């Protein structure tokens, strides 16, 4: 379960990425300023949003992760609609009690600029599941203005509804005018199996509308409470499945003969389907909010500009569980490792890139030392070359998220997002980097805590190295996805396409000829 795909619209140069699945290994390629970094940074952007108490859904700047400025800065310059949309594809488990089976829900949240002092607000939700669609529009205070399901108006007749309550990222729909949503941070772990869901306040107006729609279906002496109870048991599914669910929820009560005769193709049943989906929207939003927050809270990120190495570091008694995006806390991260972990990390770097590292403490200062391949002694990191300064944080975050045995109370990483892992690496080592990434993912999978890995790169060696691993059977072609970002030089618009490999490791027909060829300036 969890996030299966992400789509963004109007975010910087990305007018519409379309739906990009989250595969075991996803490689983002494209020329400079084509939008691949923007897409990758959407994940740490959403992480910083769900782990911090905010006044609006998205926290556009965080000193540790990424800086998008503000919603105004983040909106695509070419967009006529001054908004940004994040669409999450989430497979909800059955214990969410919103669907039969575990179908995927695509929930798009559109954010628009609010008037000061309010920040960005949720302007719209668009929800898809199977053949059902829901479209909701809100004013800047969160009041529901319009509500359509399967292109029909389902706005409650005599009751107001608005966004309200507490949310991590996607506020739910509640009866009444609330005017303000409390965006709470993820504090306690959400990653449990099976997932546990909060229960929103019963959306009485939506259940009342469903009950009214059921009235002609049953005998005249069927009470309102009985119809509400039947409606309360209806969930999303295919039309045939929803018809069978209605019959079972009716518990042998006789249905109107005309209604029964027309069955799942009748207009009355189509209206019941719409009202059922509408009634479940608050639960869908709440469950998707929890799934997305759980996933994003467990994203790890390595930025392209790593911190400059120092000859020594001031020892700090800080609890360090992960590596900072810029690698600034690398020394204290290494100091926090147990002796078995130190040996495991050394074995990891030795196996994949041939070097070892360790931390040496002297009084209140610590040094990071590295022993090169075939080297006889450890040397201070600043004396051994800039490439090691860049690659050591990369190896540390790969090892800690995918290879290291889980620590008590530390949730498994959901996605590791890496920008330009090949920086300052020799082309031969860039090919080896493919093996490091594939090996790290396989280690996490074998440990039954699979970490998806997303890499933004300019490295032809890394792309070819993954193909060689597929050809040799180390990984499967279905494990790897390439996302091509191609920006038009005149319009500055970016087209996003999916590509991949054949079973023998060759790039498939979707790969553009001459993609890595040099381009002369006009």
Coordinates of C-alpha atoms in Angstrom, one line a residue:
X1 CA 0.0 0.0 0.0
X2 CA 1.0 3.6 -0.1
X3 CA 1.9 6.2 -2.8
X4 CA 2.0 4.6 -6.2
X5 CA 2.5 7.7 -8.4
X6 CA 2.9 11.4 -8.3
X7 CA 1.8 14.1 -10.8
X8 CA 2.5 17.8 -10.5
X9 CA 1.0 20.7 -12.6
X10 CA 2.2 24.2 -12.9
X11 CA 5.2 23.8 -10.6
X12 CA 8.0 26.0 -11.9
X13 CA 8.7 24.9 -15.5
X14 CA 6.5 21.8 -15.2
X15 CA 3.1 22.5 -16.7
X16 CA 2.0 18.8 -16.4
X17 CA 4.3 15.9 -15.6
X18 CA 1.4 13.4 -16.2
X19 CA 1.3 10.5 -13.8
X20 CA 4.8 9.2 -12.9
X21 CA 4.8 5.8 -11.2
X22 CA 7.1 5.3 -8.2
X23 CA 9.2 2.3 -9.3
X24 CA 11.9 0.5 -7.4
X25 CA 14.5 2.6 -9.3
X26 CA 13.5 5.7 -11.1
X27 CA 16.1 7.7 -13.1
X28 CA 15.3 11.3 -14.1
X29 CA 17.2 12.6 -17.1
X30 CA 17.1 15.8 -19.2
X31 CA 19.0 18.9 -20.1
X32 CA 19.6 21.7 -17.6
X33 CA 16.5 23.6 -16.5
X34 CA 14.2 21.0 -17.9
X35 CA 12.4 20.4 -14.6
X36 CA 13.9 17.1 -13.5
X37 CA 15.2 18.6 -10.2
X38 CA 11.9 20.3 -9.6
X39 CA 10.1 17.0 -9.8
X40 CA 12.6 15.2 -7.5
X41 CA 12.5 18.1 -5.0
X42 CA 8.8 17.8 -4.8
X43 CA 9.4 14.9 -2.4
X44 CA 11.5 16.7 0.2
X45 CA 9.1 19.6 -0.3
X46 CA 6.3 17.4 0.8
X47 CA 8.3 15.9 3.6
X48 CA 9.1 19.3 5.1
X49 CA 5.4 20.1 4.8
X50 CA 4.1 17.1 6.7
X51 CA 6.7 17.1 9.5
X52 CA 6.2 20.8 10.4
X53 CA 3.1 22.6 11.8
X54 CA 2.0 25.0 9.1
X55 CA -0.6 27.6 8.3
X56 CA -1.3 26.2 4.8
X57 CA -0.8 22.8 3.1
X58 CA 2.7 23.3 1.7
X59 CA 5.8 24.7 3.5
X60 CA 7.6 26.2 0.5
X61 CA 10.9 26.8 2.4
X62 CA 12.8 24.8 5.0
X63 CA 16.5 25.5 5.9
X64 CA 17.3 21.8 6.0
X65 CA 15.5 20.6 2.8
X66 CA 14.4 22.7 -0.2
X67 CA 13.5 26.3 -1.0
X68 CA 10.7 27.0 -3.5
X69 CA 10.2 30.5 -2.2
X70 CA 6.5 30.8 -2.0
X71 CA 3.5 29.6 -3.9
X72 CA 3.7 32.7 -6.0
X73 CA 7.4 31.9 -6.8
X74 CA 6.6 28.2 -7.5
X75 CA 3.8 28.7 -10.0
X76 CA 4.8 28.1 -13.7
X77 CA 5.4 31.5 -15.4
X78 CA 3.4 30.4 -18.4
X79 CA 0.3 29.2 -16.4
X80 CA -2.8 31.2 -16.9
X81 CA -4.4 29.5 -13.9
X82 CA -2.3 30.8 -11.0
X83 CA -2.3 27.5 -9.1
X84 CA -0.2 24.4 -8.4
X85 CA -1.6 20.9 -8.3
X86 CA -0.2 17.8 -6.6
X87 CA -1.9 14.6 -7.6
X88 CA -1.3 11.5 -5.4
X89 CA -2.1 8.0 -6.6
X90 CA -2.7 5.9 -3.5
X91 CA -3.9 2.3 -3.1
X92 CA -6.0 2.2 0.0
X93 CA -6.3 -1.1 2.0
X94 CA -9.7 -2.6 2.8
X95 CA -9.6 -1.5 6.4
X96 CA -10.0 2.1 5.2
X97 CA -13.6 1.0 4.6
X98 CA -14.1 3.1 1.4
X99 CA -13.9 0.6 -1.3
X100 CA -14.3 -3.1 -2.2
X101 CA -10.8 -4.6 -2.7
X102 CA -7.8 -2.2 -2.9
X103 CA -8.3 0.1 -5.9
X104 CA -6.1 3.1 -6.6
X105 CA -7.5 6.5 -5.7
X106 CA -6.1 9.5 -7.7
X107 CA -6.5 12.6 -5.5
X108 CA -5.5 15.9 -7.0
X109 CA -5.2 18.9 -4.6
X110 CA -5.0 22.3 -6.3
X111 CA -3.6 25.2 -4.3
X112 CA -4.2 28.9 -5.1
X113 CA -2.9 32.1 -3.6
X114 CA -4.9 33.6 -0.8
X115 CA -5.2 37.2 0.2
X116 CA -2.9 38.3 3.0
X117 CA -2.6 37.5 5.9
X118 CA -3.8 34.0 4.7
X119 CA -1.4 31.8 2.8
X120 CA -2.2 29.4 0.0
X121 CA -5.5 27.6 0.2
X122 CA -7.1 24.5 -1.3
X123 CA -9.0 25.6 -4.3
X124 CA -10.0 22.2 -5.6
X125 CA -10.0 18.5 -5.2
X126 CA -10.4 16.1 -8.1
X127 CA -10.7 12.4 -7.2
X128 CA -10.8 9.4 -9.5
X129 CA -11.3 5.7 -8.7
X130 CA -12.2 3.0 -11.2
X131 CA -14.8 4.7 -13.4
X132 CA -15.9 7.2 -10.7
X133 CA -14.9 10.9 -10.5
X134 CA -15.5 13.6 -8.0
X135 CA -14.8 17.3 -8.4
X136 CA -15.0 19.8 -5.5
X137 CA -14.3 23.6 -5.6
X138 CA -13.8 25.8 -2.6
X139 CA -13.6 29.5 -1.8
X140 CA -10.5 31.0 0.0
X141 CA -12.1 30.3 3.4
X142 CA -12.6 26.6 2.6
X143 CA -16.4 26.7 2.0
X144 CA -17.6 24.1 -0.5
X145 CA -18.9 26.0 -3.6
X146 CA -19.5 23.1 -6.0
X147 CA -19.5 19.3 -5.8
X148 CA -19.9 17.0 -8.8
X149 CA -19.7 13.2 -8.9
X150 CA -19.7 11.5 -12.3
X151 CA -20.5 14.9 -13.9
X152 CA -23.7 15.4 -11.8
X153 CA -24.3 18.0 -9.1
X154 CA -24.3 16.4 -5.6
X155 CA -24.0 19.6 -3.5
X156 CA -26.1 19.1 -0.3
X157 CA -29.4 20.9 -0.6
X158 CA -29.9 22.6 2.8
X159 CA -26.5 22.4 4.5
X160 CA -23.1 24.1 4.3
X161 CA -19.9 22.1 4.1
X162 CA -16.3 23.2 4.2
X163 CA -12.7 22.0 4.7
X164 CA -12.0 21.7 8.4
X165 CA -10.5 19.7 11.3
X166 CA -6.9 18.6 11.5
X167 CA -4.8 17.4 8.5
X168 CA -1.2 16.7 7.6
X169 CA -1.5 17.8 4.0
X170 CA -5.0 17.2 2.6
X171 CA -7.8 18.6 4.8
X172 CA -11.1 16.6 4.8
X173 CA -14.7 17.8 4.2
X174 CA -16.9 18.5 7.2
X175 CA -20.4 19.9 7.8
X176 CA -20.6 23.6 8.7
X177 CA -18.4 26.6 8.1
X178 CA -15.1 26.1 9.7
X179 CA -12.9 28.7 8.1
X180 CA -9.6 27.3 9.3
X181 CA -7.7 24.0 9.0
X182 CA -5.2 22.9 11.6
X183 CA -2.2 21.5 9.7
X184 CA -0.5 19.3 12.2
X185 CA 3.0 17.8 12.0
X186 CA 3.6 14.0 11.9
X187 CA 4.9 13.3 15.4
X188 CA 4.0 9.7 16.0
X189 CA 4.8 7.0 13.5
X190 CA 2.0 6.5 10.9
X191 CA 3.7 3.5 9.3
X192 CA 1.9 0.5 10.8
X193 CA 0.7 -2.7 9.3
X194 CA -2.2 -2.8 8.8
X195 CA -2.7 1.0 8.6
X196 CA -5.0 2.6 11.2
X197 CA -7.3 5.3 10.1
X198 CA -8.9 8.2 11.9
X199 CA -12.7 8.4 11.7
X200 CA -13.9 11.9 10.5
X201 CA -16.9 13.4 12.0
X202 CA -19.9 11.9 10.3
X203 CA -20.8 14.0 7.2
X204 CA -24.5 14.0 8.1
X205 CA -25.6 16.1 5.0
X206 CA -24.0 13.6 2.6
X207 CA -25.5 10.6 4.3
X208 CA -28.9 12.3 4.4
X209 CA -28.7 12.9 0.7
X210 CA -27.9 9.2 0.1
X211 CA -30.7 8.1 2.4
X212 CA -33.2 10.3 0.4
X213 CA -31.9 8.7 -2.8
X214 CA -32.6 5.2 -1.3
X215 CA -36.2 6.1 -0.3
X216 CA -37.9 5.0 -3.5
X217 CA -36.0 1.8 -3.6
X218 CA -37.6 0.3 -0.5
X219 CA -41.1 -0.3 0.8
X220 CA -42.8 2.8 2.2
X221 CA -42.5 1.7 5.8
X222 CA -38.7 1.5 5.7
X223 CA -37.5 3.9 8.3
X224 CA -34.9 6.7 7.9
X225 CA -32.6 5.0 10.3
X226 CA -32.7 1.8 8.3
X227 CA -32.0 3.6 5.0
X228 CA -29.1 5.4 6.7
X229 CA -27.7 2.1 8.0
X230 CA -27.9 0.6 4.5
X231 CA -26.2 3.7 3.1
X232 CA -23.5 3.5 5.7
X233 CA -22.5 0.0 4.4
X234 CA -22.1 1.1 0.8
X235 CA -18.6 1.6 -0.6
X236 CA -16.9 2.3 -3.9
X237 CA -16.4 -0.4 -6.5
X238 CA -17.4 -1.4 -10.0
X239 CA -21.0 -1.0 -10.9
X240 CA -21.7 -4.7 -10.6
X241 CA -19.9 -4.9 -7.3
X242 CA -21.8 -1.9 -5.9
X243 CA -25.1 -3.4 -7.1
X244 CA -24.3 -6.7 -5.2
X245 CA -23.2 -4.7 -2.1
X246 CA -26.5 -2.8 -2.1
X247 CA -28.4 -6.1 -2.3
X248 CA -26.4 -7.6 0.6
X249 CA -26.7 -4.4 2.7
X250 CA -30.5 -4.5 2.2
X251 CA -30.5 -7.8 4.2
X252 CA -33.4 -9.4 2.4
X253 CA -35.6 -6.4 2.3
X254 CA -37.7 -6.3 -0.8
X255 CA -36.7 -3.7 -3.4
X256 CA -38.9 -1.8 -5.8
X257 CA -39.7 -4.2 -8.7
X258 CA -38.9 -1.5 -11.4
X259 CA -35.6 -0.7 -9.7
X260 CA -34.7 -4.4 -9.5
X261 CA -35.7 -5.0 -13.1
X262 CA -33.4 -2.2 -14.4
X263 CA -30.6 -3.3 -12.1
X264 CA -27.1 -1.8 -12.3
X265 CA -27.9 0.0 -15.6
X266 CA -30.9 2.0 -14.2
X267 CA -30.8 5.7 -13.6
X268 CA -31.9 5.4 -10.0
X269 CA -28.9 3.2 -9.3
X270 CA -26.6 5.6 -11.1
X271 CA -27.8 8.3 -8.7
X272 CA -27.2 6.0 -5.7
X273 CA -23.7 5.4 -6.9
X274 CA -23.0 9.1 -7.2
X275 CA -24.4 9.8 -3.7
X276 CA -22.4 6.9 -2.3
X277 CA -19.1 8.2 -3.7
X278 CA -20.0 11.7 -2.5
X279 CA -20.7 10.4 1.0
X280 CA -17.3 8.6 1.1
X281 CA -15.2 11.6 0.0
X282 CA -14.5 12.8 3.5
X283 CA -13.2 9.3 4.4
X284 CA -11.2 9.1 1.2
X285 CA -9.5 12.4 1.8
X286 CA -8.7 11.5 5.4
X287 CA -7.3 8.1 4.4
X288 CA -5.2 9.5 1.5
X289 CA -3.9 12.3 3.7
X290 CA -2.6 9.7 6.2
X291 CA -1.1 7.5 3.5
X292 CA 0.7 10.4 1.8
X293 CA 1.9 11.9 5.1
X294 CA 3.3 8.5 6.1
X295 CA 5.1 8.1 2.8
X296 CA 6.5 11.7 2.7
X297 CA 7.6 11.7 6.3
X298 CA 9.9 8.8 5.5
X299 CA 11.5 10.4 2.4
X300 CA 15.3 10.7 2.5
X301 CA 17.0 13.3 0.4
X302 CA 20.6 14.1 -0.8
X303 CA 21.2 17.5 -2.4
X304 CA 23.6 18.1 -5.2
X305 CA 25.7 20.6 -3.3
X306 CA 27.4 18.7 -0.5
X307 CA 29.1 20.5 2.4
X308 CA 32.8 21.2 2.1
X309 CA 34.9 18.8 4.1
X310 CA 36.7 20.1 7.2
X311 CA 39.9 18.8 8.7
X312 CA 38.1 18.3 12.0
X313 CA 34.7 18.6 13.5
X314 CA 33.5 19.7 17.0
X315 CA 32.1 16.7 18.8
X316 CA 28.4 17.2 19.6
X317 CA 26.3 14.9 21.8
X318 CA 23.4 14.9 19.3
X319 CA 21.2 12.0 18.4
X320 CA 21.8 11.4 14.7
X321 CA 19.7 8.9 12.9
X322 CA 20.1 10.0 9.3
X323 CA 22.4 12.0 7.0
X324 CA 21.6 15.7 6.3
X325 CA 20.7 16.5 2.7
X326 CA 24.0 18.4 2.3
X327 CA 26.0 15.9 4.3
X328 CA 26.9 18.5 6.9
X329 CA 26.4 16.2 9.8
X330 CA 28.4 13.3 8.3
X331 CA 31.0 13.2 11.0
X332 CA 28.5 13.1 13.8
X333 CA 26.5 10.5 11.9
X334 CA 29.6 8.3 11.6
X335 CA 30.3 8.9 15.3
X336 CA 26.8 7.6 16.2
X337 CA 27.4 4.2 14.6
X338 CA 27.9 1.1 16.8
X339 CA 30.9 -1.0 16.2
X340 CA 29.0 -3.6 14.1
X341 CA 27.5 -0.7 12.0
X342 CA 31.0 0.8 11.5
X343 CA 32.2 -2.6 10.1
X344 CA 29.1 -2.9 8.0
X345 CA 29.5 0.6 6.5
X346 CA 33.2 -0.1 5.8
X347 CA 32.3 -3.4 4.1
X348 CA 29.7 -1.6 2.0
X349 CA 32.1 1.1 0.6
X350 CA 34.9 -1.4 0.2
X351 CA 32.7 -3.8 -1.8
X352 CA 31.2 -1.2 -4.2
X353 CA 33.8 1.5 -4.6
X354 CA 36.9 0.0 -3.1
X355 CA 37.6 2.5 -0.2
X356 CA 37.0 2.5 3.5
X357 CA 36.3 5.3 6.0
X358 CA 36.3 5.8 9.7
X359 CA 35.9 8.5 12.4
X360 CA 38.7 9.2 14.8
X361 CA 38.0 11.1 18.0
X362 CA 40.6 13.2 19.8
X363 CA 39.3 15.2 22.8
X364 CA 36.5 17.4 21.6
X365 CA 37.3 17.0 17.9
X366 CA 36.6 14.3 15.3
X367 CA 38.3 13.6 12.0
X368 CA 36.9 11.7 9.0
X369 CA 39.6 9.4 7.6
X370 CA 39.6 7.5 4.3
X371 CA 41.7 4.6 3.1
X372 CA 41.9 4.5 -0.7
X373 CA 41.9 1.3 -2.8
X374 CA 45.3 -0.4 -2.3
X375 CA 46.2 2.3 0.2
X376 CA 48.2 1.3 3.3
X377 CA 46.9 3.9 5.7
X378 CA 44.0 6.2 6.5
X379 CA 44.2 9.9 5.4
X380 CA 42.2 12.9 6.4
X381 CA 39.2 13.5 4.0
X382 CA 40.4 17.0 3.1
X383 CA 43.8 15.6 1.9
X384 CA 42.5 12.9 -0.4
X385 CA 40.6 14.6 -3.1
X386 CA 37.3 16.3 -3.7
X387 CA 35.6 13.3 -5.2
X388 CA 35.6 11.5 -1.8
X389 CA 34.1 14.5 -0.2
X390 CA 31.2 14.2 -2.6
X391 CA 30.8 10.4 -2.7
X392 CA 31.1 9.7 1.1
X393 CA 27.7 11.3 2.0
X394 CA 26.1 9.5 -0.9
X395 CA 27.5 6.1 0.3
X396 CA 26.4 6.9 3.9
X397 CA 22.8 7.7 2.9
X398 CA 22.5 4.7 0.7
X399 CA 23.9 2.4 3.4
X400 CA 21.9 3.9 6.2
X401 CA 18.5 3.8 4.4
X402 CA 18.9 0.5 2.5
X403 CA 21.6 -1.6 4.1
X404 CA 21.8 -0.8 7.8
X405 CA 19.7 -3.0 10.1
X406 CA 16.7 -1.0 11.4
X407 CA 17.0 0.7 14.7
X408 CA 14.3 0.6 17.4
X409 CA 11.8 3.4 16.9
X410 CA 13.2 4.5 13.5
X411 CA 10.8 4.1 10.6
X412 CA 12.0 2.6 7.3
X413 CA 12.7 5.0 4.5
X414 CA 10.0 5.0 1.8
X415 CA 11.9 6.8 -0.9
X416 CA 15.5 8.0 -1.3
X417 CA 15.8 11.0 -3.6
X418 CA 19.3 11.8 -4.8
X419 CA 20.4 14.7 -7.0
X420 CA 23.4 14.1 -9.3
X421 CA 25.1 11.3 -7.4
X422 CA 27.9 11.2 -10.1
X423 CA 29.3 14.6 -9.1
X424 CA 33.1 14.6 -9.3
X425 CA 33.2 10.9 -10.0
X426 CA 35.4 9.4 -12.8
X427 CA 33.2 7.9 -15.7
X428 CA 34.3 4.4 -14.7
X429 CA 33.0 5.0 -11.2
X430 CA 29.8 6.4 -12.5
X431 CA 29.2 3.0 -14.1
X432 CA 29.9 1.4 -10.8
X433 CA 27.5 3.7 -9.2
X434 CA 24.7 1.8 -11.0
X435 CA 25.7 -1.3 -9.1
X436 CA 25.8 0.6 -5.8
X437 CA 22.2 1.9 -6.3
X438 CA 20.9 -1.5 -7.5
X439 CA 22.6 -3.3 -4.7
X440 CA 21.2 -0.9 -2.1
X441 CA 17.7 -1.4 -3.4
X442 CA 18.0 -5.2 -3.5
X443 CA 19.3 -5.2 0.1
X444 CA 16.3 -3.2 1.3
X445 CA 14.0 -5.5 -0.6
X446 CA 15.5 -8.6 0.7
X447 CA 15.2 -7.2 4.2
X448 CA 11.4 -6.8 3.4
X449 CA 11.6 -3.0 3.9
X450 CA 11.9 -2.0 0.3
X451 CA 13.3 1.5 -0.3
X452 CA 12.4 3.1 -3.6
X453 CA 15.3 5.1 -5.1
X454 CA 14.9 8.1 -7.4
X455 CA 18.0 9.6 -9.0
X456 CA 18.3 12.8 -11.0
X457 CA 21.4 12.5 -13.2
X458 CA 23.4 13.7 -16.3
X459 CA 25.4 10.5 -16.3
X460 CA 25.4 8.3 -19.4
X461 CA 27.6 5.9 -17.5
X462 CA 25.0 5.4 -14.8
X463 CA 22.2 4.8 -17.4
X464 CA 24.3 2.3 -19.3
X465 CA 25.4 0.7 -16.1
X466 CA 21.8 -0.1 -15.1
X467 CA 21.3 -1.6 -18.6
X468 CA 24.2 -3.9 -18.1
X469 CA 22.8 -5.0 -14.7
X470 CA 19.5 -5.8 -16.4
X471 CA 21.4 -7.7 -19.1
X472 CA 23.3 -9.8 -16.6
X473 CA 20.2 -10.6 -14.6
X474 CA 21.1 -8.6 -11.4
X475 CA 17.9 -6.6 -11.7
X476 CA 14.8 -6.8 -13.9
X477 CA 13.8 -4.3 -16.6
X478 CA 10.5 -3.9 -14.7
X479 CA 12.5 -2.6 -11.7
X480 CA 13.9 0.4 -13.5
X481 CA 12.1 3.4 -15.0
X482 CA 13.6 6.3 -16.9
X483 CA 11.7 9.7 -16.9
X484 CA 12.7 12.0 -19.8
X485 CA 12.3 15.7 -19.3
X486 CA 12.5 17.5 -22.7
X487 CA 12.2 21.3 -22.7
X488 CA 11.2 23.2 -25.8
X489 CA 13.8 25.9 -26.5
X490 CA 11.3 28.5 -27.7
X491 CA 8.2 27.9 -25.5
X492 CA 10.2 26.8 -22.4
X493 CA 7.5 24.2 -21.9
X494 CA 8.7 20.7 -20.8
X495 CA 7.3 17.4 -22.1
X496 CA 7.7 14.5 -19.7
X497 CA 7.9 11.0 -21.1
X498 CA 8.5 7.5 -19.6
X499 CA 11.1 5.2 -21.0
X500 CA 12.9 2.1 -19.9
X501 CA 14.9 -0.9 -20.9
X502 CA 14.2 -4.1 -22.8
X503 CA 14.8 -7.5 -21.1
X504 CA 18.3 -7.7 -22.5
X505 CA 19.3 -4.3 -21.0
X506 CA 19.0 -2.1 -24.1
X507 CA 17.2 1.2 -24.0
X508 CA 13.7 0.7 -25.5
X509 CA 12.2 2.5 -28.4
X510 CA 10.9 5.4 -26.3
X511 CA 14.5 6.5 -25.8
X512 CA 15.3 9.5 -28.1
X513 CA 18.2 9.0 -30.5
X514 CA 21.2 11.0 -29.6
X515 CA 19.9 12.1 -26.2
X516 CA 23.3 12.3 -24.6
X517 CA 25.0 13.8 -27.7
X518 CA 26.6 17.2 -27.2
X519 CA 24.5 20.2 -28.4
X520 CA 26.3 23.2 -29.9
X521 CA 25.1 26.6 -28.8
X522 CA 23.5 28.8 -31.4

